[in-house]
PDB file of C-alpha atoms in Angstrom:
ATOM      1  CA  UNK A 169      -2.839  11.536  -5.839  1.00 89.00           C
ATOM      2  CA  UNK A 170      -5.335  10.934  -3.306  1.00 93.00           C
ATOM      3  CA  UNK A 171      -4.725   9.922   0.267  1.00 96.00           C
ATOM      4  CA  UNK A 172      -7.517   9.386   2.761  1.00 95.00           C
ATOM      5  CA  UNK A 173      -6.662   8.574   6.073  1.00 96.00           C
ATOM      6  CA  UNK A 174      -8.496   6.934   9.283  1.00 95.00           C
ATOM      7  CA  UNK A 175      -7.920   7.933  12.318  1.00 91.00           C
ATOM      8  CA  UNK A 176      -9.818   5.170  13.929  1.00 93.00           C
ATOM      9  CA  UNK A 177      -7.507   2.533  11.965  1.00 91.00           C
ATOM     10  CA  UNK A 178      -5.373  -0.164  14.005  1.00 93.00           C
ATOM     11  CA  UNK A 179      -2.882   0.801  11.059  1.00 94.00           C
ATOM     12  CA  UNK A 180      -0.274   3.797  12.054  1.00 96.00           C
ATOM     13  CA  UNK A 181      -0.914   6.514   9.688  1.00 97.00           C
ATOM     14  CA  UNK A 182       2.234   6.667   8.243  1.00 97.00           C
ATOM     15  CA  UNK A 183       1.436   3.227   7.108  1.00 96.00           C
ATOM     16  CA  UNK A 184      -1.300   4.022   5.869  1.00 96.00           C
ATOM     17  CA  UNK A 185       0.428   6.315   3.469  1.00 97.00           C
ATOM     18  CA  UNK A 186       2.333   3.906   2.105  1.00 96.00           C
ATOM     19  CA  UNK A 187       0.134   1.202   1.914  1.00 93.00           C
ATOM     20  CA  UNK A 188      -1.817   3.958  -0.508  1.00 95.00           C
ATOM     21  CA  UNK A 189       1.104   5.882  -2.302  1.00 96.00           C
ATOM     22  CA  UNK A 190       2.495   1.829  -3.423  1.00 91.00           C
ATOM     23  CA  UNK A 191      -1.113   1.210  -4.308  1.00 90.00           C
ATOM     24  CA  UNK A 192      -0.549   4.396  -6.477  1.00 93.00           C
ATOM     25  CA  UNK A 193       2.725   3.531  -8.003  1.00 90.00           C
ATOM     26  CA  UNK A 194       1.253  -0.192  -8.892  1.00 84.00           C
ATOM     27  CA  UNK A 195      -1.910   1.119 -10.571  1.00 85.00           C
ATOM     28  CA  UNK A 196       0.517   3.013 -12.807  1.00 87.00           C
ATOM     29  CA  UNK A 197      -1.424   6.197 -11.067  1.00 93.00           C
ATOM     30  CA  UNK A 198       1.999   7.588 -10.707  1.00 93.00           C
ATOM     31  CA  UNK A 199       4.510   7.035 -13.233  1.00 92.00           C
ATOM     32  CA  UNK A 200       7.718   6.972 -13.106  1.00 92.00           C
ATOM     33  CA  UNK A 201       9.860   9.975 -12.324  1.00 94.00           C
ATOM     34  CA  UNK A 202       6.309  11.325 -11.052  1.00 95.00           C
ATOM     35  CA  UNK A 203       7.158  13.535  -8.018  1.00 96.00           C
ATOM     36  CA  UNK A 204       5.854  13.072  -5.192  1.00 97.00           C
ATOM     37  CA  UNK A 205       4.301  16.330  -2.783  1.00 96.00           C
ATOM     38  CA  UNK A 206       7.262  17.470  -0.600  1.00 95.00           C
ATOM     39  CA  UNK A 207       6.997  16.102   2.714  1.00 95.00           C
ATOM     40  CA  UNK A 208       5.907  19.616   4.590  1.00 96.00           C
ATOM     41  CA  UNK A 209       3.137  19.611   1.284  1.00 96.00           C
ATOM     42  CA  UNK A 210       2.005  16.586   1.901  1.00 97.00           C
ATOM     43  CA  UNK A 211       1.927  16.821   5.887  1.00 97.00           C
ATOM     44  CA  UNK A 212       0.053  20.279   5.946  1.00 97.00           C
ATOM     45  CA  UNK A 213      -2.682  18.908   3.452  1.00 97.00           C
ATOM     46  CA  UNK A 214      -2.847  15.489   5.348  1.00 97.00           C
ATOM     47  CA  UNK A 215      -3.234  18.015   8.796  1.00 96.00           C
ATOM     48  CA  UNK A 216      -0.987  15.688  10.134  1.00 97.00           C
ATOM     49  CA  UNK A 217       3.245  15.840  11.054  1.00 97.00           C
ATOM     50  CA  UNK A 218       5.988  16.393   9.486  1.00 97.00           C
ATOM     51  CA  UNK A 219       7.786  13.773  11.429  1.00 97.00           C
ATOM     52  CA  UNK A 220       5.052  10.779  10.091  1.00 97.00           C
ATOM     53  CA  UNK A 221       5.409  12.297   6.394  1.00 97.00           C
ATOM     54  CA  UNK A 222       9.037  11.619   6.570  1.00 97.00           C
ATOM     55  CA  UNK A 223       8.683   7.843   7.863  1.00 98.00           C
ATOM     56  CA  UNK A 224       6.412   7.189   5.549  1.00 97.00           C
ATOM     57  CA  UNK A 225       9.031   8.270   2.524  1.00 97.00           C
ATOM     58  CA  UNK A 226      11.831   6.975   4.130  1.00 97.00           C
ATOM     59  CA  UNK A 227       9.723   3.342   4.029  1.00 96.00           C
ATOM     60  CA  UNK A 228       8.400   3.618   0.256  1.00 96.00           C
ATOM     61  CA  UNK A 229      12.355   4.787  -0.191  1.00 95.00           C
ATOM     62  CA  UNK A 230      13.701   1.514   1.841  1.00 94.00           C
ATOM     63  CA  UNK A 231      11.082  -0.857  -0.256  1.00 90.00           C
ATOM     64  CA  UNK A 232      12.670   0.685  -3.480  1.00 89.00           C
ATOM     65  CA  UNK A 233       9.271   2.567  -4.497  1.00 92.00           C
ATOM     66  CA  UNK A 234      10.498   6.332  -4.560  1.00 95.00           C
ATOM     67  CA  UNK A 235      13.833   7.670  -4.690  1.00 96.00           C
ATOM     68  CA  UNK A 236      15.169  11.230  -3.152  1.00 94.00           C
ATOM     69  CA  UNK A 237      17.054  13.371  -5.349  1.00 93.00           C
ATOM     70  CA  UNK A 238      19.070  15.866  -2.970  1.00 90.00           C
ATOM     71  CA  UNK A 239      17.608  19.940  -3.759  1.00 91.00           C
ATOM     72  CA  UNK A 240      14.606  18.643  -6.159  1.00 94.00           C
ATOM     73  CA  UNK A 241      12.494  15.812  -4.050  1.00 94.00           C
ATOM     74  CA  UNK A 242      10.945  12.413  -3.977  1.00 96.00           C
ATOM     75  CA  UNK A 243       9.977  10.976  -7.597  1.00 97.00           C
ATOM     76  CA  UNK A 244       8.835   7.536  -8.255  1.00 95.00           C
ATOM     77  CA  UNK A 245      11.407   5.259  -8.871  1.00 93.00           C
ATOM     78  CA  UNK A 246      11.727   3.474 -11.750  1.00 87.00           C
ATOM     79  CA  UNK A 247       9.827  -0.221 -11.282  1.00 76.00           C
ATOM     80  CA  UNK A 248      10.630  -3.693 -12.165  1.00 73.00           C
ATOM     81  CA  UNK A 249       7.775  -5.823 -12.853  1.00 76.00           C
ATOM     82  CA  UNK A 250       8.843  -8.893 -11.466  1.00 81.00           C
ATOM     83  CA  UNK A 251       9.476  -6.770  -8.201  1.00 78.00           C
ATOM     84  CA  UNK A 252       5.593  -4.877  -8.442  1.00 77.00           C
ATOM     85  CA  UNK A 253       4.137  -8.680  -8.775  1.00 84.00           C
ATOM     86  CA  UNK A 254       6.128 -10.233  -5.677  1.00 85.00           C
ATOM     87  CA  UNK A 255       4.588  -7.189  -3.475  1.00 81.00           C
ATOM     88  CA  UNK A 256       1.338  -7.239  -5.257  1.00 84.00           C
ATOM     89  CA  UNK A 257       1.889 -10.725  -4.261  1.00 90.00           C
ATOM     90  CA  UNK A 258       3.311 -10.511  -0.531  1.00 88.00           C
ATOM     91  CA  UNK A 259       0.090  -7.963  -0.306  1.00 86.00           C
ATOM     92  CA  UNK A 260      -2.430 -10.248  -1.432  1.00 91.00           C
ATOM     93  CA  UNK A 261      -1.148 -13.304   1.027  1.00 95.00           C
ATOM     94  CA  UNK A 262      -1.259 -10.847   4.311  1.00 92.00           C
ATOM     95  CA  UNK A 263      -4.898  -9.732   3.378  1.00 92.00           C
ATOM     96  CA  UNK A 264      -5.563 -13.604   2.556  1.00 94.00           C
ATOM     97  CA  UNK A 265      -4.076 -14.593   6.034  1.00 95.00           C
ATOM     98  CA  UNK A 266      -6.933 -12.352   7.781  1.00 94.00           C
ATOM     99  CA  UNK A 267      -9.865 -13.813   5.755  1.00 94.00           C
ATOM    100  CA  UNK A 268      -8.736 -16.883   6.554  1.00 95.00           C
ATOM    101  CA  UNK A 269      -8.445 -16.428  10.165  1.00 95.00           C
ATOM    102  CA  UNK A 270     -11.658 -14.312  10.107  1.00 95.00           C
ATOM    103  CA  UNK A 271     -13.482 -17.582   8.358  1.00 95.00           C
ATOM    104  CA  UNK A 272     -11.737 -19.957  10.803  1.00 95.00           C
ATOM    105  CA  UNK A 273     -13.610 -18.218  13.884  1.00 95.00           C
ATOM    106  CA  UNK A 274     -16.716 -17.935  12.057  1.00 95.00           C
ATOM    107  CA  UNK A 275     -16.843 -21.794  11.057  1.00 96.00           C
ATOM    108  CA  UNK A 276     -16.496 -20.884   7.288  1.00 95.00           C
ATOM    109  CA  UNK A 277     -15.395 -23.932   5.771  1.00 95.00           C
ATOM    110  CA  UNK A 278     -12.548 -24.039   2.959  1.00 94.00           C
ATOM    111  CA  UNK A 279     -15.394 -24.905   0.194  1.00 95.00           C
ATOM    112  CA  UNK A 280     -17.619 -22.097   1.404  1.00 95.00           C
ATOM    113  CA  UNK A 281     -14.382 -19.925   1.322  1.00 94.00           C
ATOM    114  CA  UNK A 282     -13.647 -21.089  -2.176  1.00 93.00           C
ATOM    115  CA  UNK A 283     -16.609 -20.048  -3.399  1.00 93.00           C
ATOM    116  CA  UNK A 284     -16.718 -16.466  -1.932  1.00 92.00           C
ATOM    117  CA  UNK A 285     -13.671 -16.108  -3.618  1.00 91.00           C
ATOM    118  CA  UNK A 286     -14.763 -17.214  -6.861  1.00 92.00           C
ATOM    119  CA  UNK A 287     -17.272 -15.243  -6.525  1.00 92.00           C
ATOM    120  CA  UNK A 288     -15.691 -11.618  -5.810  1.00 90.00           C
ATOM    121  CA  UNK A 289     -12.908 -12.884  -8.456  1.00 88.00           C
ATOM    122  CA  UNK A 290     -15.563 -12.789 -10.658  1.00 87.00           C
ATOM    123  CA  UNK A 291     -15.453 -16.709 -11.523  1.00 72.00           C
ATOM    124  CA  UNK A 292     -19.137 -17.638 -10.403  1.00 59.00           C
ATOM    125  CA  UNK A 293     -20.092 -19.823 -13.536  1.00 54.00           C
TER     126      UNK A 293
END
């Protein structure tokens, strides 16, 4: 599992984490029952603290994407489908939101917009 960070992100890095570990779980990059680096791991190879680790797991564990077994670790938790599409879903909207304001202030109109997006969704005929 590979987690890059950016310090000169708006994002917090512990979102950043899990913005990348669910992008993980929903590639099917980690499995389920996969576990995850203990937090300390994770922290001293990100060079960053163990505090932000933690909030970042407790989040994924809140959203139902890892659980904690108590003495072994974090493990991805088993998924539902239904449940990976509505946050693939929720996902998609927020970055959609952005390009849409983005276009707004550059006087993109919604056909212009349209067609970028056929376009990069690969639906150019």
């Amino acid at each position: 599992m590979v987690i890059i960070l950016n310090n000169s992100s708006d994002e917090p890095i512990y979102r950043q984490i899990v913005s990348q570990i669910k992008a993980h779980i929903m590639s099917g990059e980690l499995a389920e029952g996969e576990a995850l680096p203990s937090i300390r791991v994770l922290a001293q190879k990100l060079r960053i603290s163990t505090i932000t680790t933690k909030r970042a797991y407790e989040e994924l564990e809140r959203d139902g994407f890892i659980e904690t077994v108590g003495g072994k670790g974090c493990f991805v938790k088993a998924q539902n489908k239904e449940f990976l599409r509505e946050e693939i879903l929720r996902q998609t909207e927020v970055q959609m939101n952005k390009v849409c304001e983005q276009a707004r202030m550059g006087g993109i109109s919604l056909e212009e917009l349209k067609e970028m997006l056929a376009i990069c969704y690969g639906e150019d005929n």
